[in-house]
CSV table of C-alpha atoms in Angstrom, one decimal:
chain,number,residue,atom,x,y,z
W,1,MET,CA,-39.9,32.7,17.4
W,2,PHE,CA,-38.9,35.6,15.4
W,3,ASP,CA,-35.2,36.2,16.1
W,4,PHE,CA,-32.5,33.4,17.4
W,5,ASP,CA,-32.0,36.1,20.8
W,6,MET,CA,-35.3,34.5,21.9
W,7,LEU,CA,-33.5,30.9,21.3
W,8,GLY,CA,-32.0,30.9,24.5
W,9,LEU,CA,-28.7,30.6,23.2
W,10,ALA,CA,-25.7,31.2,24.8
W,11,PRO,CA,-24.4,35.0,24.6
W,12,ALA,CA,-21.2,34.7,22.5
W,13,LEU,CA,-23.2,33.0,20.1
W,14,ASN,CA,-25.7,35.6,19.7
W,15,GLU,CA,-23.1,38.2,19.0
W,16,ALA,CA,-21.3,36.3,16.3
W,17,LEU,CA,-24.8,35.6,14.9
W,18,LYS,CA,-25.0,39.4,14.7
W,19,ARG,CA,-21.4,39.0,13.0
W,20,ALA,CA,-22.5,37.1,10.6
W,21,ASN,CA,-25.6,38.9,9.7
W,22,PHE,CA,-27.8,36.2,10.6
W,23,THR,CA,-31.1,37.7,12.8
W,24,GLN,CA,-33.9,35.5,11.8
W,25,PRO,CA,-34.1,31.4,12.0
W,26,THR,CA,-35.6,29.3,9.2
W,27,PRO,CA,-38.1,26.8,9.6
W,28,ILE,CA,-35.5,24.2,10.1
W,29,GLN,CA,-34.1,25.9,12.8
W,30,ASN,CA,-36.7,27.5,14.8
W,31,GLN,CA,-38.1,23.7,15.3
W,32,ALA,CA,-34.7,22.0,15.2
W,33,ILE,CA,-32.7,24.3,17.8
W,34,PRO,CA,-34.8,24.3,21.0
W,35,LEU,CA,-35.4,20.7,21.3
W,36,ALA,CA,-31.4,19.9,20.4
W,37,LEU,CA,-31.1,22.2,23.2
W,38,ASN,CA,-32.6,20.6,25.4
W,39,GLY,CA,-30.9,17.4,25.0
W,40,HIS,CA,-33.1,15.3,22.6
W,41,ASP,CA,-32.0,13.5,19.7
W,42,ILE,CA,-33.2,15.0,16.5
W,43,LEU,CA,-34.6,13.4,13.2
W,44,GLY,CA,-34.6,16.1,11.0
W,45,LEU,CA,-36.4,16.5,7.4
W,46,ALA,CA,-35.7,19.4,4.9
W,47,GLN,CA,-34.6,20.5,1.5
W,48,THR,CA,-30.9,21.8,0.8
W,49,GLY,CA,-30.6,25.5,1.2
W,50,THR,CA,-33.0,25.8,4.1
W,51,GLY,CA,-29.9,26.4,7.1
W,52,LYS,CA,-29.7,23.1,8.4
W,53,THR,CA,-25.9,23.5,9.5
W,54,LEU,CA,-26.9,25.9,11.9
W,55,ALA,CA,-29.8,23.7,12.8
W,56,PHE,CA,-27.7,21.2,14.5
W,57,GLY,CA,-24.5,23.7,14.7
W,58,LEU,CA,-25.8,26.0,17.1
W,59,PRO,CA,-27.0,23.6,19.7
W,60,LEU,CA,-23.9,21.9,19.6
W,61,ILE,CA,-21.7,24.6,20.3
W,62,ASP,CA,-24.0,25.7,22.7
W,63,HIS,CA,-23.3,22.6,24.4
W,64,LEU,CA,-19.8,22.8,24.1
W,65,LEU,CA,-19.4,25.9,25.6
W,66,ALA,CA,-21.1,25.3,28.9
W,67,GLN,CA,-18.7,22.4,29.3
W,68,PRO,CA,-15.4,22.9,31.5
W,69,GLY,CA,-12.2,21.8,30.1
W,70,LYS,CA,-10.0,21.5,27.1
W,71,PRO,CA,-9.6,18.2,25.0
W,72,ASP,CA,-7.3,15.5,25.8
W,73,PRO,CA,-4.6,15.0,23.5
W,74,LYS,CA,-6.1,12.7,19.9
W,75,THR,CA,-9.3,13.0,21.3
W,76,ALA,CA,-12.8,14.7,20.0
W,77,LYS,CA,-16.2,16.1,22.1
W,78,ALA,CA,-18.4,16.1,19.5
W,79,LEU,CA,-18.2,14.4,16.0
W,80,ILE,CA,-19.7,15.4,12.1
W,81,LEU,CA,-20.0,13.1,9.7
W,82,ALA,CA,-20.8,14.0,6.2
W,83,PRO,CA,-20.4,12.2,2.8
W,84,THR,CA,-18.4,14.7,0.8
W,85,ARG,CA,-14.9,16.5,1.5
W,86,GLU,CA,-16.3,20.0,-0.3
W,87,LEU,CA,-19.8,19.5,2.7
W,88,VAL,CA,-17.0,19.1,5.6
W,89,ASN,CA,-15.2,22.2,4.8
W,90,GLN,CA,-18.3,24.3,4.3
W,91,ILE,CA,-19.7,22.6,7.4
W,92,ALA,CA,-16.0,23.4,9.3
W,93,ASP,CA,-15.9,26.9,7.7
W,94,SER,CA,-19.8,27.8,9.1
W,95,LEU,CA,-19.0,26.0,12.1
W,96,ARG,CA,-15.9,28.3,12.9
W,97,THR,CA,-17.3,31.2,12.0
W,98,LEU,CA,-19.4,30.6,15.2
W,99,THR,CA,-16.5,30.0,17.3
W,100,LYS,CA,-14.4,32.9,16.5
W,101,GLY,CA,-13.3,33.9,20.2
W,102,THR,CA,-14.2,31.3,21.8
W,103,LYS,CA,-11.9,28.1,23.7
W,104,LEU,CA,-13.3,26.1,20.7
W,105,ARG,CA,-11.5,24.4,18.1
W,106,VAL,CA,-12.8,22.9,14.7
W,107,ALA,CA,-10.7,20.4,12.9
W,108,THR,CA,-11.6,18.3,9.9
W,109,VAL,CA,-10.4,15.2,8.2
W,110,VAL,CA,-11.2,13.9,4.3
W,111,GLY,CA,-9.3,12.3,2.0
W,112,GLY,CA,-7.2,13.5,-0.7
W,113,GLN,CA,-5.0,15.7,1.6
W,114,SER,CA,-1.8,14.8,4.1
W,115,ILE,CA,-3.0,12.4,6.5
W,116,ASN,CA,0.0,12.9,8.4
W,117,LYS,CA,-0.8,17.0,8.9
W,118,GLN,CA,-4.0,15.7,10.3
W,119,ILE,CA,-3.0,13.6,12.2
W,120,MET,CA,-0.1,16.1,13.7
W,121,PHE,CA,-3.3,18.8,14.2
W,122,LEU,CA,-5.6,15.8,15.8
W,123,SER,CA,-2.6,14.9,18.7
W,124,ARG,CA,-3.5,18.2,20.2
W,125,GLY,CA,-7.2,16.6,20.4
W,126,THR,CA,-10.1,18.8,19.0
W,127,ASP,CA,-13.4,19.9,20.4
W,128,ILE,CA,-15.3,19.0,17.1
W,129,LEU,CA,-14.5,17.1,14.6
W,130,VAL,CA,-16.1,17.1,10.7
W,131,ALA,CA,-14.8,13.8,8.9
W,132,THR,CA,-15.9,11.7,5.7
W,133,PRO,CA,-16.4,8.5,7.2
W,134,GLY,CA,-13.6,6.5,5.1
W,135,ARG,CA,-10.9,9.1,5.8
W,136,LEU,CA,-11.7,8.8,9.6
W,137,ILE,CA,-11.7,5.0,10.0
W,138,ASP,CA,-7.9,5.4,8.1
W,139,LEU,CA,-7.0,7.6,11.7
W,140,MET,CA,-9.0,5.6,14.2
W,141,GLU,CA,-6.8,2.3,12.7
W,142,ARG,CA,-3.5,4.1,13.1
W,143,GLY,CA,-4.3,5.0,16.4
W,144,ALA,CA,-4.5,8.6,15.6
W,145,VAL,CA,-7.7,9.6,17.4
W,146,ASN,CA,-9.7,7.9,20.2
W,147,LEU,CA,-13.3,8.4,20.0
W,148,GLY,CA,-14.0,7.7,23.6
W,149,ALA,CA,-14.9,11.3,24.6
W,150,VAL,CA,-17.6,11.9,21.4
W,151,ARG,CA,-20.8,12.9,23.7
W,152,HIS,CA,-22.2,14.8,20.7
W,153,LEU,CA,-22.8,12.9,16.9
W,154,VAL,CA,-24.2,14.2,13.6
W,155,LEU,CA,-24.8,12.6,10.8
W,156,ASP,CA,-25.6,15.5,8.0
W,157,GLU,CA,-26.7,14.5,4.3
W,158,ALA,CA,-26.8,10.9,5.8
W,159,ASP,CA,-29.0,9.7,2.6
W,160,GLN,CA,-26.4,10.5,-0.1
W,161,MET,CA,-24.1,8.7,2.7
W,162,LEU,CA,-25.8,5.4,2.5
W,163,ASP,CA,-25.7,5.5,-1.1
W,164,LEU,CA,-22.1,5.7,-0.7
W,165,GLY,CA,-22.0,2.7,1.5
W,166,PHE,CA,-21.7,4.7,4.8
W,167,ILE,CA,-23.5,2.3,7.0
W,168,HIS,CA,-20.4,-0.2,6.9
W,169,ALA,CA,-18.8,2.7,8.7
W,170,LEU,CA,-21.0,3.5,10.8
W,171,ARG,CA,-20.9,-0.1,12.3
W,172,LYS,CA,-17.3,0.6,12.5
W,173,ILE,CA,-17.4,3.9,14.2
W,174,ALA,CA,-20.4,4.0,16.4
W,175,PRO,CA,-18.9,1.8,18.4
W,176,ALA,CA,-15.9,3.8,19.5
W,177,LEU,CA,-18.4,6.5,20.5
W,178,GLY,CA,-18.4,7.7,24.0
W,179,THR,CA,-22.1,6.8,25.5
W,180,PRO,CA,-24.2,8.3,26.4
W,181,ARG,CA,-24.6,10.7,23.4
W,182,GLN,CA,-26.6,13.2,21.6
W,183,THR,CA,-27.5,12.0,18.1
W,184,MET,CA,-29.0,14.0,15.3
W,185,LEU,CA,-29.6,12.9,12.0
W,186,PHE,CA,-30.6,15.6,8.9
W,187,SER,CA,-30.8,14.8,5.8
W,188,ALA,CA,-33.2,15.8,2.2
W,189,THR,CA,-34.7,12.3,1.4
W,190,MET,CA,-36.1,10.2,3.6
W,191,PRO,CA,-35.9,6.4,2.0
W,192,LYS,CA,-36.5,3.5,4.0
W,193,GLN,CA,-33.0,2.5,4.9
W,194,MET,CA,-32.8,6.3,6.9
W,195,GLU,CA,-36.1,4.5,9.1
W,196,GLU,CA,-33.8,1.4,9.7
W,197,LEU,CA,-30.7,3.8,10.7
W,198,SER,CA,-32.6,6.2,12.3
W,199,ARG,CA,-33.8,3.1,14.6
W,200,ALA,CA,-30.6,1.7,14.9
W,201,TYR,CA,-28.6,5.0,16.0
W,202,LEU,CA,-31.1,7.7,17.8
W,203,THR,CA,-32.8,7.2,20.9
W,204,ASN,CA,-36.5,8.3,21.3
W,205,PRO,CA,-35.6,10.9,18.6
W,206,GLN,CA,-37.8,14.0,17.6
W,207,ARG,CA,-38.8,14.4,14.2
W,208,VAL,CA,-38.7,17.8,12.2
W,209,GLN,CA,-39.9,18.0,9.1
W,210,VAL,CA,-40.9,21.5,7.7
W,211,SER,CA,-41.2,20.0,3.8
W,212,PRO,CA,-42.6,16.4,2.2
W,213,PRO,CA,-38.8,14.5,1.4
W,214,GLY,CA,-38.3,14.9,-2.1
W,215,LYS,CA,-39.7,18.0,-2.7
W,216,ALA,CA,-37.6,21.7,-3.8
W,217,ALA,CA,-37.5,24.5,-2.7
W,218,ASP,CA,-40.4,27.1,-3.2
W,219,LYS,CA,-38.4,29.7,-5.0
W,220,ILE,CA,-36.7,27.5,-7.8
W,221,THR,CA,-38.5,27.6,-10.9
W,222,GLN,CA,-37.8,24.7,-13.0
W,223,SER,CA,-38.2,24.3,-16.8
W,224,LEU,CA,-37.1,20.9,-19.3
W,225,HIS,CA,-35.8,20.7,-22.4
W,226,PHE,CA,-36.4,17.5,-24.4
W,227,VAL,CA,-33.0,17.3,-26.5
W,228,SER,CA,-31.4,14.6,-28.1
W,229,LYS,CA,-28.1,13.8,-26.7
W,230,PRO,CA,-26.1,15.1,-29.8
W,231,GLY,CA,-27.9,18.3,-29.4
W,232,LYS,CA,-27.2,19.1,-25.8
W,233,PRO,CA,-24.1,20.8,-26.1
W,234,ALA,CA,-25.7,23.4,-28.2
W,235,LYS,CA,-28.8,23.9,-26.4
W,236,LEU,CA,-26.4,24.4,-23.1
W,237,ARG,CA,-24.2,27.4,-25.1
W,238,GLU,CA,-27.8,28.8,-26.0
W,239,ILE,CA,-29.2,29.2,-22.4
W,240,LEU,CA,-25.7,30.5,-21.4
W,241,SER,CA,-25.6,33.1,-23.7
W,242,LYS,CA,-29.1,34.6,-22.4
W,243,ASP,CA,-27.3,35.2,-19.2
W,244,VAL,CA,-23.5,35.2,-19.6
W,245,ASP,CA,-22.6,37.0,-16.3
W,246,ALA,CA,-24.2,34.3,-14.0
W,247,LEU,CA,-23.0,31.9,-11.8
W,248,THR,CA,-24.4,29.0,-13.0
W,249,LEU,CA,-23.3,25.1,-11.5
W,250,VAL,CA,-23.9,22.7,-14.6
W,251,PHE,CA,-23.8,18.8,-13.4
W,252,THR,CA,-23.2,16.2,-15.7
W,253,ARG,CA,-23.2,12.0,-14.9
W,254,THR,CA,-19.3,11.1,-15.6
W,255,LYS,CA,-16.1,12.7,-14.3
W,256,HIS,CA,-14.6,12.3,-18.3
W,257,GLY,CA,-17.9,14.1,-19.9
W,258,ALA,CA,-17.9,17.0,-16.9
W,259,GLU,CA,-14.3,17.7,-18.0
W,260,ARG,CA,-15.0,17.3,-21.9
W,261,LEU,CA,-17.5,19.5,-21.5
W,262,MET,CA,-15.7,22.0,-19.5
W,263,LYS,CA,-13.0,21.7,-22.0
W,264,GLY,CA,-15.2,22.8,-24.8
W,265,LEU,CA,-16.8,26.1,-23.0
W,266,VAL,CA,-13.0,27.1,-22.5
W,267,ALA,CA,-12.1,26.8,-26.1
W,268,ASP,CA,-15.7,29.0,-27.0
W,269,GLY,CA,-14.6,31.8,-24.8
W,270,TYR,CA,-16.5,31.0,-21.6
W,271,ASN,CA,-15.5,31.2,-18.0
W,272,ALA,CA,-15.7,28.1,-16.6
W,273,ALA,CA,-13.9,25.3,-14.9
W,274,SER,CA,-14.5,22.1,-13.3
W,275,ILE,CA,-15.1,19.7,-9.8
W,276,HIS,CA,-15.2,15.7,-10.0
W,277,GLY,CA,-13.4,13.0,-8.5
W,278,ASN,CA,-10.2,12.8,-10.7
W,279,LYS,CA,-9.4,16.4,-9.7
W,280,SER,CA,-7.1,16.8,-6.5
W,281,GLN,CA,-8.5,18.3,-3.3
W,282,GLY,CA,-6.7,21.3,-3.8
W,283,GLN,CA,-8.2,21.7,-7.4
W,284,ARG,CA,-11.4,20.9,-6.4
W,285,ASP,CA,-10.9,24.2,-3.5
W,286,ARG,CA,-9.5,26.5,-5.9
W,287,ALA,CA,-12.5,25.8,-8.4
W,288,ILE,CA,-15.3,26.2,-5.7
W,289,LYS,CA,-13.1,29.3,-4.3
W,290,ALA,CA,-13.2,31.1,-7.8
W,291,PHE,CA,-16.8,30.0,-8.6
W,292,ARG,CA,-17.4,31.9,-4.8
W,293,ALA,CA,-15.4,34.6,-6.0
W,294,GLY,CA,-16.9,35.2,-9.3
W,295,ASP,CA,-13.9,34.7,-11.1
W,296,ILE,CA,-15.4,32.1,-12.9
W,297,ASN,CA,-19.3,32.1,-13.8
W,298,ILE,CA,-19.4,28.4,-15.2
W,299,LEU,CA,-18.5,25.1,-12.6
W,300,VAL,CA,-19.5,22.2,-14.3
W,301,ALA,CA,-19.6,18.9,-11.8
W,302,THR,CA,-20.4,15.3,-10.8
W,303,ASP,CA,-22.8,14.5,-8.0
W,304,VAL,CA,-19.6,14.5,-5.8
W,305,ALA,CA,-20.7,18.3,-5.4
W,306,ALA,CA,-24.1,18.1,-5.1
W,307,ARG,CA,-24.6,18.4,-1.2
W,308,GLY,CA,-20.8,20.5,-1.4
W,309,ILE,CA,-21.4,23.9,-2.3
W,310,ASP,CA,-23.1,26.4,-0.4
W,311,ILE,CA,-23.5,29.6,-2.5
W,312,PRO,CA,-25.8,31.9,-2.6
W,313,GLY,CA,-25.5,33.5,-5.1
W,314,VAL,CA,-26.3,30.7,-7.7
W,315,ALA,CA,-28.4,32.0,-10.4
W,316,TYR,CA,-28.8,28.6,-12.8
W,317,VAL,CA,-28.7,25.0,-12.1
W,318,ILE,CA,-28.5,22.8,-15.3
W,319,ASN,CA,-28.9,19.1,-15.5
W,320,PHE,CA,-26.9,18.4,-18.0
W,321,ASP,CA,-27.4,14.7,-18.0
W,322,LEU,CA,-30.1,13.7,-15.6
W,323,PRO,CA,-28.9,11.7,-12.8
W,324,GLU,CA,-29.5,7.9,-12.3
W,325,VAL,CA,-30.6,8.3,-8.3
W,326,PRO,CA,-33.8,10.8,-8.7
W,327,ASP,CA,-33.2,11.9,-5.0
W,328,ASN,CA,-29.6,13.7,-6.4
W,329,TYR,CA,-32.0,15.4,-9.0
W,330,VAL,CA,-33.4,17.2,-5.8
W,331,HIS,CA,-30.1,18.1,-3.7
W,332,ARG,CA,-28.5,19.5,-7.6
W,333,ILE,CA,-30.8,21.9,-7.7
W,334,GLY,CA,-30.8,22.6,-4.1
W,335,ARG,CA,-27.6,24.1,-5.1
W,336,THR,CA,-29.8,27.5,-6.1
W,337,ALA,CA,-32.7,29.7,-4.4
W,338,ARG,CA,-30.1,29.4,-1.3
W,339,ALA,CA,-31.2,31.7,1.5
W,340,GLY,CA,-34.0,32.7,0.6
W,341,ARG,CA,-33.0,33.7,-3.0
W,342,GLU,CA,-34.7,32.4,-5.6
W,343,GLY,CA,-33.6,30.9,-8.9
W,344,GLU,CA,-33.8,28.5,-11.5
W,345,ALA,CA,-33.3,24.8,-12.4
W,346,ILE,CA,-32.8,23.6,-16.0
W,347,ALA,CA,-32.8,20.2,-17.1
W,348,PHE,CA,-32.1,18.5,-20.6
W,349,CYS,CA,-33.7,14.9,-21.6
W,350,SER,CA,-32.6,12.8,-23.9
W,351,ALA,CA,-34.8,9.9,-25.5
W,352,GLU,CA,-32.2,7.3,-23.3
W,353,GLU,CA,-33.1,9.7,-20.5
W,354,VAL,CA,-36.9,9.1,-20.2
W,355,ASP,CA,-37.3,6.6,-17.7
W,356,LEU,CA,-35.1,8.6,-15.3
W,357,LEU,CA,-36.9,11.4,-15.8
W,358,ARG,CA,-40.5,9.6,-15.0
W,359,GLN,CA,-38.4,8.6,-11.7
W,360,ILE,CA,-37.7,11.9,-10.9
W,361,GLN,CA,-41.0,13.4,-11.0
W,362,LYS,CA,-42.8,10.8,-9.4
W,363,LEU,CA,-40.5,11.0,-6.7
W,364,MET,CA,-41.2,15.1,-6.6
W,365,LYS,CA,-44.8,14.4,-7.0
W,366,ILE,CA,-44.9,17.0,-10.1
W,367,GLU,CA,-44.5,17.2,-14.0
W,368,ILE,CA,-41.7,19.7,-14.8
W,369,PRO,CA,-42.6,22.0,-17.2
W,370,VAL,CA,-41.4,21.8,-20.7
W,371,ALA,CA,-39.6,24.9,-21.7
W,372,SER,CA,-38.7,23.1,-25.3
W,373,GLY,CA,-38.8,19.5,-27.6
W,374,ALA,CA,-41.4,16.8,-27.4
W,375,MET,CA,-40.9,13.8,-24.8
W,376,PRO,CA,-39.4,10.9,-26.8
W,377,GLU,CA,-40.3,7.7,-26.6
W,378,ALA,CA,-38.2,5.7,-24.4
W,379,VAL,CA,-34.7,4.2,-25.7
W,380,GLN,CA,-32.6,1.6,-23.7
W,381,PRO,CA,-29.2,3.5,-23.0
W,382,GLU,CA,-26.5,1.4,-25.4
W,383,LYS,CA,-24.7,-1.3,-23.8
W,384,PRO,CA,-21.4,-2.2,-24.6
W,385,ALA,CA,-20.8,-5.0,-27.2
W,386,ARG,CA,-19.9,-8.2,-25.3
W,387,ARG,CA,-17.2,-10.2,-26.9
W,388,PRO,CA,-17.8,-13.2,-29.0
W,389,LYS,CA,-17.7,-16.8,-27.1
W,390,ASN,CA,-14.3,-18.1,-27.8
W,391,PRO,CA,-16.1,-21.8,-30.0
W,392,ARG,CA,-13.3,-23.8,-28.3
W,393,ARG,CA,-13.9,-22.3,-24.9
W,394,GLY,CA,-14.9,-25.6,-22.7
W,395,PHE,CA,-13.9,-27.8,-25.4
W,396,LYS,CA,-13.2,-31.3,-24.6
W,397,PRO,CA,-11.7,-34.1,-26.3
W,398,LYS,CA,-14.3,-37.2,-26.9
W,399,PRO,CA,-13.2,-40.1,-24.4
W,400,ALA,CA,-11.7,-43.0,-26.7
W,401,ASP,CA,-14.5,-45.4,-27.2
W,402,ALA,CA,-14.8,-48.3,-24.5
W,403,GLY,CA,-13.6,-51.1,-26.7
W,404,SER,CA,-10.6,-49.7,-28.1
W,405,LYS,CA,-6.9,-49.8,-27.2
W,406,PRO,CA,-5.3,-47.5,-25.9
W,407,ALA,CA,-1.9,-46.5,-27.9
W,408,ALA,CA,1.0,-47.7,-26.8
W,409,ASN,CA,3.9,-45.9,-25.0
W,410,LYS,CA,7.2,-46.1,-26.9
W,411,ARG,CA,10.0,-45.6,-25.4
W,412,ARG,CA,12.3,-42.3,-26.2
W,413,ARG,CA,15.6,-42.0,-26.9
W,414,PRO,CA,17.7,-40.2,-24.2
W,415,ARG,CA,18.8,-36.8,-26.3
W,416,GLY,CA,22.1,-36.8,-27.3
W,417,ARG,CA,23.3,-40.9,-26.3
W,418,ARG,CA,23.5,-43.6,-29.4
W,419,PRO,CA,23.3,-46.8,-29.4
W,420,ALA,CA,26.3,-49.1,-28.7
W,421,ALA,CA,27.9,-49.7,-32.2
C-alpha cells in the first residue's frame, strides 16, 4: 500500500490525516492497520520513531467512529496505557489531532496533576482514556471510573512498563475491563516477559515486526567516546560547541546528575533545561514545550523522557551516562532520526561502564564505532563503604558457672523512710 486512502479508513480520518500532512503510512502502520481494522489482536514490534501511535490510533478511532451513542458517565470505550506522563500526553495530542471535529473525546489521567480535576472530567465519560497505570488504579479505587465498557485496550511501550512493575498493575486493571475486547500491544523490544504478557492478555494475536528487537533506526549514526568519568563534562562541551544551535538531548543516569549537569551548562552560557523525576509535571511540560519550540536547544533528561519525547527536529542524542538497562539505550537514541529524518547518537563510556557497553552491543548485535579514546580495562563502580560492625552488637554475658551460687538479693530500704529510733 502506498497511501492512507487505500487503507479503508473513515472519510473523517482521511481528512484529518491530510490536514496533518500525513500521506504515506510507515511500514508498521502499513502492516498493523489493516489487521487491526479487521478486529485482530496485534503484537507490534518496531523501534521508536516509526509511527506506532498511528498504527494503533487510526484503527481505534475508526472503530469508535462507527459506534453510536455517547459514553456513559464515568466510563470509557477505549483504554490506552503508557509508562510515563510524557508519553501519555504525546499520545493524547496525536489522537486529538485526528479526532478534531468528530464526536470523540480524549481524556488523560497521569500522576503529578490534580486528581480532583481528573475525577470531574471523567464524571462526564470519555471515548478514549489515555493513562499511566498507577493513577488509573487510584481513580478506580475511588470509584471515579468504571472500565466495564472498555472494548479496546492498547499497551504502548509495554516493555518499559514491565521494568516499572506494570505487570502487577495490569493484573488489577484487566479484570475490570469489558469483554470481548480487542487488545493491541506495541513495544520496541521483546524481552521474555513480553511473550508471557502477550499469551496472557492477547487472543490469537497477529505479530507485526518491521525490524529485529533491539535494532536502532537505520538513519541514526552512532559513535562512541571512551572518556574518564571526570572528563565527561569537558567532552560534552567540546561536542556541543561544534553545532551550538542544534536540538540536543542529553541523557544521564540519575536525577541529581541531570540537574547538576544542566546547571553547569547554563552557568557556561548554554541554553539548557532539565526534566527528571524530581520535577513537577508542570515544569516537565514547560521544558519539553520550550525544547520543541526551539526556545532552548539542550534538554538534559533521565530515562523518564526516553519514551515520551516525539520531536522530529532532535539532531543529537548524547548518552552522557550509559543506561543500566541495555534496552533503554535503544529507546534513548530513538529520540533522534524520527519521521524519516537523519540523526546522530553519541555515547560516552568510562571504565566503570565498560560492562554496560558490552551488554548494549550484545543486544544490538553491533559494535558502536569508536570516535575517540581507547577502551579501558573494566572496573567495578565504587560501592559505598560499609559501616564497621559494632564489636558489642550481639554480645551476651557468659553464664555463671554451674557450681556457683547466685548472689543473694539484698533488701533495699524504701526511699524517704528512716528506721525507727
